[in-house]
Each structure stands twice: as C-alpha cells, then as structure tokens.
Amino acid sequence: MNIEVLTLFPKIFENFLQESMLGIAIREKALLVNLTNIRDFTHDKHHTVDDTPYGGGAGMVMKPEPLYEAILSVKKNRDIPVIYFTPQGKLLTQKIVTEYSKMENLILLCGHYKEIDQRIRDKFVTEELSIGDYVLSGGEIPAMAMIDAIARLQEGVLGDIDSAMTDSHQNGILGCPHYTRPPEFKGMKVPEVLLSGNHKKIDEWRQQKALEITLRNRPDLLKDDK
Ligand code: ADE
C-alpha cells in the first residue's frame, strides 16, 4: 500500500515512521509512506501558506494555491481517495481503518492553523475524518494515528493476524484483560482459568470480561444501532 502525506511539517513523521511495527512494515515494503511538504509548492519569497479569513475573525486559513499544486503532484489525475483531517470530520473508527487498509493508494491531507480554504475541500477531498471530540493544532497526529492503524492490518506486519482480529474495536467491542509470566506478581495472581489449558473456558472468560469492560467504559458500543 502506498500512502501520500501532504503536510507543512514532514519532520514530525520521520522518527515515527522508523520505529516499532511501522518501521518493520516500511522496511519490509508492506507499506510505502511518502512525505510531501506543502510549502514546497509556494512561489513567493516568503513561502506563504496561510492568509487571513474572508469575513474576518481569529486565526489563519491555509491558502488554496500551494494545496492545489501539492495535491495534483501526488494525485497525478488518478482516482485516489483524499482524506482531510478536521474536527468537523466523521469519527475515525476501526471499521473505516479496515476499509482503507485494503486500498492500494491513499492521500492524507494535513491542515494546520484554522482550516484549509473550503474550495480545496470541495474539489479534492473525498472524506473528512476526526480522531475525537477535541481540537489539535493540525492534522499530523490524526494522520499518524491512521497510518499506524492501517499498517498493523497489512499482511505480514503483525506476526499473528489473529492478534489484530482480537483487538479492541475489531469485533465492535473492547478487548479483554491480558496477562503474561509470572503467574504471581507482588501477591497478584493471574486468573486461574487462563492457566487451565481449557480453551473453551478461556474464550468464554475473555468474552465475558470484554463485555464487562465495554459496558463499563463504552456502553454506546453495545447499542443495537451500531
Ligand atoms: N485537526 C485538528 N483537530 C483534529 C481532530 N480532532 N481530528 C482530526 N483532525 C484534527
């Protein structure tokens, strides 16, 4: 899979793309992430990327011209989804991540300052996504969240694909508690059932715990309309 990231701050991504599972995915070429600096598409002396909003008000708006050229440079007339990260977007969920993880190409557009000029959204953006009901200073952290979530679903990235399939949210509910050695740590014991070797019982226990956690922390996930 090939992900094009358009940002004013490509350096933010550099360490992130080299570490842990993502580093492996990229080194093994399960994923290719290309960073493009939107500022490279300015033509004035000061490399201006933002301007004051029409109609007045606080904050700056990203100018359309550099964004237009930057998007065209990676899109190259191909029909590729362009995601723009904004608190106004639809909430990013594991279902959405799973759908995008199957695509060959994806463009992630990171805004900064207030927003980007609406005309760029109207012309190019195919989906607007938010990572939660809070405001960040730009789309870089949301883009990193999306890249990480997509990478771990690529074939050959997780040692055991079953591991991804039993994660929180993959089945519509949260995950269960996990334990590893030793069986007793500072007086705290691993639940007996996990040491029993009885896989039917273990599965039932995990399902029960996952439901309890979901009911406690995210009862909205258990509603019928989900
Ligand atoms: N840009 C700023 N805040 C954001 C959020 N919560 N989600 C996605 N993009 C954003």
Short mmCIF file of C-alpha atoms and ligand atoms in Angstrom, two decimals, residues 85-87 129-132 134-136 138 142, ligand 1:
data_model
loop_
_atom_site.label_atom_id
_atom_site.label_comp_id
_atom_site.label_asym_id
_atom_site.label_seq_id
_atom_site.Cartn_x
_atom_site.Cartn_y
_atom_site.Cartn_z
CA PHE A 85 -8.30 15.56 8.92
CA THR A 86 -10.51 18.04 10.73
CA PRO A 87 -12.53 18.14 13.94
CA LEU A 129 -12.18 12.40 9.35
CA SER A 130 -11.78 13.38 13.00
CA ILE A 131 -9.95 11.35 15.64
CA GLY A 132 -12.10 12.63 18.51
CA TYR A 134 -11.07 17.70 20.82
CA VAL A 135 -9.06 20.16 18.77
CA LEU A 136 -5.45 19.59 17.77
CA GLY A 138 -3.04 20.24 12.91
CA PRO A 142 -4.53 12.23 13.19
N1 ADE B 1 -7.39 18.56 13.33
C1 ADE B 1 -7.49 19.24 14.49
N2 ADE B 1 -8.14 18.53 15.40
C2 ADE B 1 -8.46 17.34 14.82
C3 ADE B 1 -9.14 16.18 15.26
N3 ADE B 1 -9.63 16.05 16.48
N4 ADE B 1 -9.27 15.16 14.38
C4 ADE B 1 -8.80 15.28 13.13
N5 ADE B 1 -8.17 16.35 12.66
C5 ADE B 1 -7.99 17.38 13.51
#
